[in-house]
């Protein structure tokens, strides 16, 4: 089966950042820097959720239409990352995707998963839970909160079966040296799992170029949807894994055979699916992916890189302490501002209709294609006012 082509891909993708922003009426009232937590609300998303509700009112149980939406979501996500449609499974969240991959592995004595301290806990905890099944979990050492290729070099060896790599660090916005780490994994015959949650939607992704075996992301952040659905890419031909421990009728060769006495797993990535798909979340995911299909991924990446670079430079000039990488090549779509009380700062900014995302000792300031220079200026004024009022 070839890589799918969405209808919008046949058109010239020429929507500007300003035009894209017009799809987010909430930005007329809010200065939004919290996409690393939840994407801003678009009129497309509002309309999609209303459409889901209307389908219930009009048809009662419109399963044929809902099934069509599920397959459209699978197709659109596959196109977004350069995958085949049959390499995509729909799951409820990223940690479920990770579990589906690792639960089907039989662990020989001494075999290990390699992860790092920058891994999002929800993924790392799935790996740690495999210890009771015989797996070892090794953490590649980090330096000052940043993953390093040297740390992965020390952790990956002949016992490594799976290497887990975030595309972008959730806490400080680090873009990890993914291709170098993948090359290390390949040298030792290990598979590669990528968590793309903090990048998919603003970072161009081609799974063939990444050379990963698995990739997972959800829709609620930069993909501009809502919680409830995630996408799991499984490279065609990946056969080292066995059947996942968690399953359901949509994981069958023919889900609509309704045979409770037969447990056959689909040969495609659908074998990782379980029960009834989260239809409202799929409506939301489609709204976000349709918006993104109208823009060039590289235009989005360029816009985001320019704004994060400008924001970081201005904050540095103000004397702020930055927790994200200084290099544009190593920085993803967010700037991390160090502070002893990021929750207090976030609350102060919120009162001024500026939305940011505190995490541990940083205030995360996330940028999307809808973010503007005007937003940056408003944020900088808010931080200046905060420092002045609190004397810090």
mmCIF file of C-alpha atoms in Angstrom:
data_model
loop_
_atom_site.group_PDB
_atom_site.id
_atom_site.type_symbol
_atom_site.label_atom_id
_atom_site.label_comp_id
_atom_site.label_asym_id
_atom_site.label_seq_id
_atom_site.Cartn_x
_atom_site.Cartn_y
_atom_site.Cartn_z
ATOM 1 C CA UNK A 1 0.000 0.000 0.000
ATOM 2 C CA UNK A 2 1.494 3.389 -0.976
ATOM 3 C CA UNK A 3 1.903 6.367 1.333
ATOM 4 C CA UNK A 4 -1.537 8.054 1.407
ATOM 5 C CA UNK A 5 -2.184 11.405 -0.219
ATOM 6 C CA UNK A 6 -4.619 13.873 1.310
ATOM 7 C CA UNK A 7 -6.690 16.027 -1.020
ATOM 8 C CA UNK A 8 -5.151 19.204 0.367
ATOM 9 C CA UNK A 9 -1.672 17.958 -0.572
ATOM 10 C CA UNK A 10 -2.628 18.354 -4.217
ATOM 11 C CA UNK A 11 -3.144 22.076 -3.646
ATOM 12 C CA UNK A 12 -0.505 24.743 -3.144
ATOM 13 C CA UNK A 13 0.044 25.042 0.604
ATOM 14 C CA UNK A 14 0.212 28.830 0.869
ATOM 15 C CA UNK A 15 -1.684 29.750 4.034
ATOM 16 C CA UNK A 16 0.318 32.424 5.845
ATOM 17 C CA UNK A 17 0.824 32.580 9.595
ATOM 18 C CA UNK A 18 -1.591 35.509 9.776
ATOM 19 C CA UNK A 19 -4.244 33.605 7.822
ATOM 20 C CA UNK A 20 -3.691 30.538 9.980
ATOM 21 C CA UNK A 21 -4.078 32.630 13.133
ATOM 22 C CA UNK A 22 -7.491 33.844 11.956
ATOM 23 C CA UNK A 23 -8.819 30.316 12.565
ATOM 24 C CA UNK A 24 -8.250 30.797 16.304
ATOM 25 C CA UNK A 25 -10.708 33.454 17.566
ATOM 26 C CA UNK A 26 -9.570 32.803 21.138
ATOM 27 C CA UNK A 27 -6.320 34.596 20.259
ATOM 28 C CA UNK A 28 -8.240 37.863 20.057
ATOM 29 C CA UNK A 29 -8.649 37.595 23.839
ATOM 30 C CA UNK A 30 -5.705 35.450 24.924
ATOM 31 C CA UNK A 31 -1.962 35.614 24.385
ATOM 32 C CA UNK A 32 -1.287 31.908 24.100
ATOM 33 C CA UNK A 33 2.034 30.230 24.945
ATOM 34 C CA UNK A 34 0.778 26.927 26.385
ATOM 35 C CA UNK A 35 0.606 24.722 23.288
ATOM 36 C CA UNK A 36 3.090 22.332 24.921
ATOM 37 C CA UNK A 37 0.205 21.493 27.251
ATOM 38 C CA UNK A 38 -2.901 22.032 25.086
ATOM 39 C CA UNK A 39 -3.285 23.571 21.660
ATOM 40 C CA UNK A 40 -5.286 26.779 21.326
ATOM 41 C CA UNK A 41 -8.970 26.391 20.492
ATOM 42 C CA UNK A 42 -9.739 26.829 16.786
ATOM 43 C CA UNK A 43 -13.079 27.532 15.160
ATOM 44 C CA UNK A 44 -12.514 24.289 13.234
ATOM 45 C CA UNK A 45 -12.318 22.341 16.508
ATOM 46 C CA UNK A 46 -15.434 24.027 17.879
ATOM 47 C CA UNK A 47 -17.259 23.188 14.661
ATOM 48 C CA UNK A 48 -16.059 19.593 14.672
ATOM 49 C CA UNK A 49 -17.306 18.941 18.198
ATOM 50 C CA UNK A 50 -20.638 20.517 17.312
ATOM 51 C CA UNK A 51 -20.753 18.304 14.240
ATOM 52 C CA UNK A 52 -20.207 15.215 16.394
ATOM 53 C CA UNK A 53 -23.066 16.260 18.656
ATOM 54 C CA UNK A 54 -25.274 16.939 15.657
ATOM 55 C CA UNK A 55 -24.565 13.463 14.279
ATOM 56 C CA UNK A 56 -26.013 11.981 17.458
ATOM 57 C CA UNK A 57 -29.084 14.178 17.303
ATOM 58 C CA UNK A 58 -29.759 13.502 13.628
ATOM 59 C CA UNK A 59 -28.855 9.831 13.281
ATOM 60 C CA UNK A 60 -28.725 8.381 16.796
ATOM 61 C CA UNK A 61 -25.930 5.902 16.080
ATOM 62 C CA UNK A 62 -24.143 6.947 12.863
ATOM 63 C CA UNK A 63 -21.464 4.258 12.964
ATOM 64 C CA UNK A 64 -20.720 4.210 9.217
ATOM 65 C CA UNK A 65 -19.925 7.929 9.330
ATOM 66 C CA UNK A 66 -17.875 7.580 12.506
ATOM 67 C CA UNK A 67 -15.913 4.714 10.981
ATOM 68 C CA UNK A 68 -15.169 6.885 7.974
ATOM 69 C CA UNK A 69 -13.810 9.587 10.298
ATOM 70 C CA UNK A 70 -11.590 7.058 12.052
ATOM 71 C CA UNK A 71 -10.064 5.991 8.753
ATOM 72 C CA UNK A 72 -9.645 9.595 7.617
ATOM 73 C CA UNK A 73 -7.739 10.337 10.827
ATOM 74 C CA UNK A 74 -5.514 7.306 10.247
ATOM 75 C CA UNK A 75 -4.893 8.398 6.660
ATOM 76 C CA UNK A 76 -4.141 12.022 7.539
ATOM 77 C CA UNK A 77 -1.711 11.145 10.277
ATOM 78 C CA UNK A 78 0.061 8.665 8.028
ATOM 79 C CA UNK A 79 0.460 11.398 5.411
ATOM 80 C CA UNK A 80 1.717 13.840 8.037
ATOM 81 C CA UNK A 81 4.643 11.611 9.021
ATOM 82 C CA UNK A 82 5.374 9.955 5.664
ATOM 83 C CA UNK A 83 4.024 6.545 6.671
ATOM 84 C CA UNK A 84 1.677 4.032 5.095
ATOM 85 C CA UNK A 85 -1.905 3.916 6.337
ATOM 86 C CA UNK A 86 -1.549 0.316 7.474
ATOM 87 C CA UNK A 87 1.398 1.334 9.690
ATOM 88 C CA UNK A 88 -0.846 3.473 11.933
ATOM 89 C CA UNK A 89 -2.826 2.346 14.973
ATOM 90 C CA UNK A 90 -5.233 4.547 16.903
ATOM 91 C CA UNK A 91 -4.832 4.352 20.689
ATOM 92 C CA UNK A 92 -6.148 6.417 23.593
ATOM 93 C CA UNK A 93 -2.896 8.068 24.678
ATOM 94 C CA UNK A 94 0.867 7.892 24.191
ATOM 95 C CA UNK A 95 1.453 5.675 27.216
ATOM 96 C CA UNK A 96 -1.033 3.140 25.837
ATOM 97 C CA UNK A 97 0.915 3.174 22.586
ATOM 98 C CA UNK A 98 4.157 2.532 24.454
ATOM 99 C CA UNK A 99 2.537 -0.280 26.426
ATOM 100 C CA UNK A 100 1.160 -1.907 23.301
ATOM 101 C CA UNK A 101 4.663 -2.053 21.856
ATOM 102 C CA UNK A 102 6.545 -3.304 24.878
ATOM 103 C CA UNK A 103 3.922 -5.625 26.371
ATOM 104 C CA UNK A 104 4.290 -7.975 23.416
ATOM 105 C CA UNK A 105 8.029 -8.403 23.888
ATOM 106 C CA UNK A 106 9.402 -11.498 25.601
ATOM 107 C CA UNK A 107 12.411 -10.480 27.669
ATOM 108 C CA UNK A 108 15.445 -12.714 27.843
ATOM 109 C CA UNK A 109 17.643 -12.432 30.940
ATOM 110 C CA UNK A 110 19.718 -9.242 30.850
ATOM 111 C CA UNK A 111 17.871 -7.556 27.974
ATOM 112 C CA UNK A 112 17.267 -3.850 28.476
ATOM 113 C CA UNK A 113 15.313 -0.774 27.498
ATOM 114 C CA UNK A 114 17.367 2.416 27.288
ATOM 115 C CA UNK A 115 15.655 5.698 28.078
ATOM 116 C CA UNK A 116 16.792 8.968 29.681
ATOM 117 C CA UNK A 117 15.830 11.376 32.487
ATOM 118 C CA UNK A 118 14.346 13.755 29.892
ATOM 119 C CA UNK A 119 11.713 11.162 28.947
ATOM 120 C CA UNK A 120 8.165 12.177 29.828
ATOM 121 C CA UNK A 121 7.218 10.184 32.968
ATOM 122 C CA UNK A 122 4.147 8.624 31.376
ATOM 123 C CA UNK A 123 6.388 6.864 28.855
ATOM 124 C CA UNK A 124 9.260 6.104 31.235
ATOM 125 C CA UNK A 125 6.852 4.510 33.708
ATOM 126 C CA UNK A 126 5.710 2.050 31.040
ATOM 127 C CA UNK A 127 9.327 0.956 30.566
ATOM 128 C CA UNK A 128 9.892 0.691 34.334
ATOM 129 C CA UNK A 129 6.816 -1.510 34.696
ATOM 130 C CA UNK A 130 8.485 -4.061 32.405
ATOM 131 C CA UNK A 131 11.040 -4.867 35.100
ATOM 132 C CA UNK A 132 8.590 -7.313 36.638
ATOM 133 C CA UNK A 133 8.598 -9.130 33.294
ATOM 134 C CA UNK A 134 12.385 -9.449 33.308
ATOM 135 C CA UNK A 135 13.491 -6.298 31.477
ATOM 136 C CA UNK A 136 16.259 -4.046 32.709
ATOM 137 C CA UNK A 137 15.786 -0.292 32.362
ATOM 138 C CA UNK A 138 18.883 1.828 31.829
ATOM 139 C CA UNK A 139 18.846 5.629 31.901
ATOM 140 C CA UNK A 140 21.243 7.446 29.609
ATOM 141 C CA UNK A 141 22.813 10.128 31.782
ATOM 142 C CA UNK A 142 21.879 13.765 31.167
ATOM 143 C CA UNK A 143 23.899 16.930 31.818
ATOM 144 C CA UNK A 144 22.118 19.890 33.420
ATOM 145 C CA UNK A 145 18.785 18.497 32.288
ATOM 146 C CA UNK A 146 19.877 17.889 28.687
ATOM 147 C CA UNK A 147 20.232 14.491 27.041
ATOM 148 C CA UNK A 148 23.595 13.873 25.381
ATOM 149 C CA UNK A 149 24.839 11.487 22.751
ATOM 150 C CA UNK A 150 27.605 10.480 25.190
ATOM 151 C CA UNK A 151 24.996 9.440 27.749
ATOM 152 C CA UNK A 152 23.285 7.202 25.218
ATOM 153 C CA UNK A 153 26.646 5.812 24.091
ATOM 154 C CA UNK A 154 27.361 4.650 27.633
ATOM 155 C CA UNK A 155 23.884 3.158 28.113
ATOM 156 C CA UNK A 156 23.387 1.294 24.821
ATOM 157 C CA UNK A 157 25.161 -2.031 24.452
ATOM 158 C CA UNK A 158 24.626 -5.575 23.182
ATOM 159 C CA UNK A 159 21.910 -6.184 25.813
ATOM 160 C CA UNK A 160 19.751 -3.316 24.533
ATOM 161 C CA UNK A 161 16.549 -4.358 22.831
ATOM 162 C CA UNK A 162 14.699 -1.031 22.681
ATOM 163 C CA UNK A 163 15.911 2.587 22.764
ATOM 164 C CA UNK A 164 13.362 5.262 23.648
ATOM 165 C CA UNK A 165 13.966 8.829 22.439
ATOM 166 C CA UNK A 166 11.783 11.936 22.791
ATOM 167 C CA UNK A 167 11.777 14.014 19.623
ATOM 168 C CA UNK A 168 11.599 17.136 21.820
ATOM 169 C CA UNK A 169 12.114 17.270 25.576
ATOM 170 C CA UNK A 170 8.852 18.175 27.325
ATOM 171 C CA UNK A 171 10.478 20.198 30.098
ATOM 172 C CA UNK A 172 13.070 22.368 28.373
ATOM 173 C CA UNK A 173 12.310 22.083 24.659
ATOM 174 C CA UNK A 174 15.548 20.285 23.754
ATOM 175 C CA UNK A 175 15.604 18.748 20.288
ATOM 176 C CA UNK A 176 17.448 15.496 20.865
ATOM 177 C CA UNK A 177 20.155 14.189 18.466
ATOM 178 C CA UNK A 178 17.724 11.537 17.345
ATOM 179 C CA UNK A 179 19.460 10.314 14.227
ATOM 180 C CA UNK A 180 22.776 9.897 16.040
ATOM 181 C CA UNK A 181 21.107 7.968 18.856
ATOM 182 C CA UNK A 182 19.248 5.828 16.336
ATOM 183 C CA UNK A 183 22.544 5.001 14.622
ATOM 184 C CA UNK A 184 23.915 3.822 17.983
ATOM 185 C CA UNK A 185 20.851 1.641 18.509
ATOM 186 C CA UNK A 186 21.256 0.078 15.068
ATOM 187 C CA UNK A 187 24.893 -0.747 15.742
ATOM 188 C CA UNK A 188 23.704 -2.969 18.585
ATOM 189 C CA UNK A 189 20.627 -4.383 16.827
ATOM 190 C CA UNK A 190 18.151 -2.467 18.987
ATOM 191 C CA UNK A 191 14.800 -1.083 17.933
ATOM 192 C CA UNK A 192 13.907 2.611 18.315
ATOM 193 C CA UNK A 193 10.797 4.141 19.861
ATOM 194 C CA UNK A 194 10.186 7.905 19.365
ATOM 195 C CA UNK A 195 7.834 10.035 21.440
ATOM 196 C CA UNK A 196 6.933 12.945 19.137
ATOM 197 C CA UNK A 197 4.279 14.526 21.355
ATOM 198 C CA UNK A 198 6.179 17.790 21.862
ATOM 199 C CA UNK A 199 6.914 18.268 18.174
ATOM 200 C CA UNK A 200 4.331 16.713 15.850
ATOM 201 C CA UNK A 201 2.440 19.567 14.249
ATOM 202 C CA UNK A 202 5.323 22.067 14.167
ATOM 203 C CA UNK A 203 8.333 19.823 13.454
ATOM 204 C CA UNK A 204 8.459 18.228 9.979
ATOM 205 C CA UNK A 205 8.508 14.452 10.512
ATOM 206 C CA UNK A 206 9.430 11.755 8.022
ATOM 207 C CA UNK A 207 9.616 8.357 9.690
ATOM 208 C CA UNK A 208 11.716 6.992 6.825
ATOM 209 C CA UNK A 209 14.363 9.621 7.498
ATOM 210 C CA UNK A 210 14.121 9.092 11.265
ATOM 211 C CA UNK A 211 14.566 5.340 10.700
ATOM 212 C CA UNK A 212 12.508 4.555 13.800
ATOM 213 C CA UNK A 213 10.543 1.376 14.388
ATOM 214 C CA UNK A 214 7.817 3.045 16.435
ATOM 215 C CA UNK A 215 6.576 6.598 16.867
ATOM 216 C CA UNK A 216 3.763 7.852 19.060
ATOM 217 C CA UNK A 217 2.038 11.182 19.519
ATOM 218 C CA UNK A 218 -1.335 12.518 20.572
ATOM 219 C CA UNK A 219 -3.575 15.204 19.143
ATOM 220 C CA UNK A 220 -4.113 17.659 21.984
ATOM 221 C CA UNK A 221 -0.908 19.734 21.759
ATOM 222 C CA UNK A 222 0.674 20.956 18.518
ATOM 223 C CA UNK A 223 -1.723 18.835 16.442
ATOM 224 C CA UNK A 224 -4.476 21.125 17.767
ATOM 225 C CA UNK A 225 -7.035 18.540 18.860
ATOM 226 C CA UNK A 226 -8.309 17.407 22.259
ATOM 227 C CA UNK A 227 -7.360 14.648 24.723
ATOM 228 C CA UNK A 228 -8.510 11.111 24.061
ATOM 229 C CA UNK A 229 -6.723 9.892 20.955
ATOM 230 C CA UNK A 230 -3.109 9.194 20.022
ATOM 231 C CA UNK A 231 -1.438 7.661 16.979
ATOM 232 C CA UNK A 232 1.061 4.817 17.007
ATOM 233 C CA UNK A 233 3.293 4.266 13.985
ATOM 234 C CA UNK A 234 4.691 0.746 13.602
ATOM 235 C CA UNK A 235 7.169 0.255 10.790
ATOM 236 C CA UNK A 236 6.033 -2.276 8.194
ATOM 237 C CA UNK A 237 7.929 -5.499 8.566
ATOM 238 C CA UNK A 238 8.545 -5.099 12.306
ATOM 239 C CA UNK A 239 8.114 -8.662 13.439
ATOM 240 C CA UNK A 240 10.322 -8.965 16.511
ATOM 241 C CA UNK A 241 7.345 -8.125 18.677
ATOM 242 C CA UNK A 242 4.626 -10.571 19.662
ATOM 243 C CA UNK A 243 0.944 -9.937 20.278
ATOM 244 C CA UNK A 244 0.237 -7.089 22.736
ATOM 245 C CA UNK A 245 -1.184 -8.003 26.131
ATOM 246 C CA UNK A 246 -3.993 -5.445 25.838
ATOM 247 C CA UNK A 247 -6.376 -6.101 22.991
ATOM 248 C CA UNK A 248 -9.962 -5.839 21.821
ATOM 249 C CA UNK A 249 -12.216 -6.375 18.859
ATOM 250 C CA UNK A 250 -10.624 -3.700 16.684
ATOM 251 C CA UNK A 251 -7.318 -5.574 16.888
ATOM 252 C CA UNK A 252 -8.762 -8.540 14.980
ATOM 253 C CA UNK A 253 -8.238 -9.460 11.336
ATOM 254 C CA UNK A 254 -11.947 -8.803 10.810
ATOM 255 C CA UNK A 255 -13.424 -6.867 13.754
ATOM 256 C CA UNK A 256 -16.921 -7.336 12.400
ATOM 257 C CA UNK A 257 -16.812 -11.125 12.466
ATOM 258 C CA UNK A 258 -17.888 -10.804 16.123
ATOM 259 C CA UNK A 259 -16.329 -14.131 17.027
ATOM 260 C CA UNK A 260 -15.612 -14.332 20.791
ATOM 261 C CA UNK A 261 -13.838 -17.679 20.367
ATOM 262 C CA UNK A 262 -11.144 -16.566 17.914
ATOM 263 C CA UNK A 263 -8.143 -14.399 18.835
ATOM 264 C CA UNK A 264 -6.455 -13.496 15.564
ATOM 265 C CA UNK A 265 -4.303 -10.377 15.316
ATOM 266 C CA UNK A 266 -4.352 -8.111 12.283
ATOM 267 C CA UNK A 267 -1.105 -8.186 10.304
ATOM 268 C CA UNK A 268 -1.076 -4.372 10.093
ATOM 269 C CA UNK A 269 -0.561 -1.879 12.917
ATOM 270 C CA UNK A 270 -4.247 -2.291 13.750
ATOM 271 C CA UNK A 271 -3.254 -5.312 15.827
ATOM 272 C CA UNK A 272 -2.370 -2.775 18.545
ATOM 273 C CA UNK A 273 -5.892 -1.347 18.697
ATOM 274 C CA UNK A 274 -8.363 -2.364 21.375
ATOM 275 C CA UNK A 275 -12.018 -1.398 21.785
ATOM 276 C CA UNK A 276 -14.337 1.211 20.368
ATOM 277 C CA UNK A 277 -12.351 4.244 19.177
ATOM 278 C CA UNK A 278 -12.766 7.631 20.938
ATOM 279 C CA UNK A 279 -15.010 9.193 18.308
ATOM 280 C CA UNK A 280 -15.331 12.739 19.774
ATOM 281 C CA UNK A 281 -11.544 13.000 20.087
ATOM 282 C CA UNK A 282 -11.170 11.792 16.499
ATOM 283 C CA UNK A 283 -13.462 14.591 15.312
ATOM 284 C CA UNK A 284 -11.154 16.957 17.201
ATOM 285 C CA UNK A 285 -7.998 15.414 15.789
ATOM 286 C CA UNK A 286 -9.334 15.736 12.259
ATOM 287 C CA UNK A 287 -10.097 19.428 12.795
ATOM 288 C CA UNK A 288 -6.485 20.063 13.788
ATOM 289 C CA UNK A 289 -4.920 17.966 11.042
ATOM 290 C CA UNK A 290 -7.129 19.560 8.387
ATOM 291 C CA UNK A 291 -5.919 22.997 9.483
ATOM 292 C CA UNK A 292 -2.299 21.849 9.384
ATOM 293 C CA UNK A 293 -2.739 20.269 5.956
ATOM 294 C CA UNK A 294 -3.220 23.751 4.481
ATOM 295 C CA UNK A 295 0.236 24.972 5.492
ATOM 296 C CA UNK A 296 3.770 24.000 4.548
ATOM 297 C CA UNK A 297 5.448 22.074 7.399
ATOM 298 C CA UNK A 298 8.700 23.827 6.624
ATOM 299 C CA UNK A 299 7.036 27.250 6.731
ATOM 300 C CA UNK A 300 5.653 26.353 10.154
ATOM 301 C CA UNK A 301 9.067 25.191 11.370
ATOM 302 C CA UNK A 302 10.749 28.342 10.071
ATOM 303 C CA UNK A 303 8.161 30.604 11.726
ATOM 304 C CA UNK A 304 8.431 28.770 15.032
ATOM 305 C CA UNK A 305 12.240 28.776 15.004
ATOM 306 C CA UNK A 306 12.381 32.516 14.283
ATOM 307 C CA UNK A 307 9.958 33.386 17.081
ATOM 308 C CA UNK A 308 11.546 31.125 19.703
ATOM 309 C CA UNK A 309 14.955 32.562 18.803
ATOM 310 C CA UNK A 310 13.654 36.120 19.111
ATOM 311 C CA UNK A 311 11.862 35.375 22.385
ATOM 312 C CA UNK A 312 14.909 33.716 23.901
ATOM 313 C CA UNK A 313 17.194 36.589 22.843
ATOM 314 C CA UNK A 314 14.852 39.195 24.351
ATOM 315 C CA UNK A 315 14.497 37.289 27.622
ATOM 316 C CA UNK A 316 18.266 36.915 27.856
ATOM 317 C CA UNK A 317 18.708 40.659 27.275
ATOM 318 C CA UNK A 318 16.251 41.274 30.134
ATOM 319 C CA UNK A 319 18.496 39.233 32.445
ATOM 320 C CA UNK A 320 16.237 36.188 32.589
ATOM 321 C CA UNK A 321 17.694 32.726 33.112
ATOM 322 C CA UNK A 322 16.962 30.409 30.194
ATOM 323 C CA UNK A 323 16.533 26.678 30.623
ATOM 324 C CA UNK A 324 16.187 25.729 26.962
ATOM 325 C CA UNK A 325 19.050 25.169 24.500
ATOM 326 C CA UNK A 326 20.729 28.309 23.187
ATOM 327 C CA UNK A 327 21.249 26.877 19.683
ATOM 328 C CA UNK A 328 18.311 26.987 17.268
ATOM 329 C CA UNK A 329 19.347 23.550 15.972
ATOM 330 C CA UNK A 330 18.938 22.087 19.457
ATOM 331 C CA UNK A 331 15.812 23.997 20.473
ATOM 332 C CA UNK A 332 12.297 22.850 19.673
ATOM 333 C CA UNK A 333 9.087 24.921 19.720
ATOM 334 C CA UNK A 334 9.382 26.180 23.278
ATOM 335 C CA UNK A 335 11.527 28.440 25.414
ATOM 336 C CA UNK A 336 11.968 27.426 29.052
ATOM 337 C CA UNK A 337 12.271 30.322 31.506
ATOM 338 C CA UNK A 338 13.851 29.367 34.824
ATOM 339 C CA UNK A 339 12.134 30.661 37.943
ATOM 340 C CA UNK A 340 11.802 29.620 41.596
ATOM 341 C CA UNK A 341 8.023 30.042 41.434
ATOM 342 C CA UNK A 342 6.818 29.381 37.876
ATOM 343 C CA UNK A 343 3.280 28.625 39.070
ATOM 344 C CA UNK A 344 3.070 32.061 40.661
ATOM 345 C CA UNK A 345 4.380 33.680 37.492
ATOM 346 C CA UNK A 346 1.899 31.737 35.361
ATOM 347 C CA UNK A 347 -0.953 32.857 37.621
ATOM 348 C CA UNK A 348 0.169 36.496 37.362
ATOM 349 C CA UNK A 349 0.312 36.279 33.578
ATOM 350 C CA UNK A 350 -3.053 34.523 33.420
ATOM 351 C CA UNK A 351 -4.681 37.494 35.129
ATOM 352 C CA UNK A 352 -3.424 39.513 32.160
ATOM 353 C CA UNK A 353 -4.839 36.969 29.694
ATOM 354 C CA UNK A 354 -1.412 35.483 28.924
ATOM 355 C CA UNK A 355 -1.416 31.680 29.053
ATOM 356 C CA UNK A 356 1.827 29.785 29.752
ATOM 357 C CA UNK A 357 2.686 26.359 31.151
ATOM 358 C CA UNK A 358 4.649 25.991 34.426
ATOM 359 C CA UNK A 359 6.575 22.793 35.013
ATOM 360 C CA UNK A 360 8.903 22.144 37.977
ATOM 361 C CA UNK A 361 11.385 25.057 37.989
ATOM 362 C CA UNK A 362 10.593 26.497 34.547
ATOM 363 C CA UNK A 363 7.830 28.410 32.830
ATOM 364 C CA UNK A 364 7.361 26.797 29.432
ATOM 365 C CA UNK A 365 6.622 29.234 26.610
ATOM 366 C CA UNK A 366 5.473 27.297 23.560
ATOM 367 C CA UNK A 367 5.175 28.724 20.048
ATOM 368 C CA UNK A 368 3.010 27.595 17.128
ATOM 369 C CA UNK A 369 2.313 28.921 13.632
ATOM 370 C CA UNK A 370 -0.454 31.076 15.116
ATOM 371 C CA UNK A 371 1.954 32.858 17.488
ATOM 372 C CA UNK A 372 2.838 36.414 16.473
ATOM 373 C CA UNK A 373 5.410 39.089 17.262
ATOM 374 C CA UNK A 374 2.598 40.961 19.013
ATOM 375 C CA UNK A 375 2.184 37.960 21.318
ATOM 376 C CA UNK A 376 5.889 38.007 22.110
ATOM 377 C CA UNK A 377 5.780 41.711 22.992
ATOM 378 C CA UNK A 378 2.747 41.192 25.249
ATOM 379 C CA UNK A 379 4.493 38.309 27.002
ATOM 380 C CA UNK A 380 7.675 40.311 27.561
ATOM 381 C CA UNK A 381 5.661 43.180 29.046
ATOM 382 C CA UNK A 382 3.885 40.742 31.336
ATOM 383 C CA UNK A 383 7.145 39.241 32.596
ATOM 384 C CA UNK A 384 8.598 42.731 33.141
ATOM 385 C CA UNK A 385 5.511 43.702 35.170
ATOM 386 C CA UNK A 386 5.784 40.488 37.175
ATOM 387 C CA UNK A 387 9.423 41.138 38.076
ATOM 388 C CA UNK A 388 8.621 44.719 39.020
ATOM 389 C CA UNK A 389 5.652 43.796 41.212
ATOM 390 C CA UNK A 390 7.358 40.896 42.984
ATOM 391 C CA UNK A 391 10.808 42.445 43.228
ATOM 392 C CA UNK A 392 12.533 39.376 41.749
#
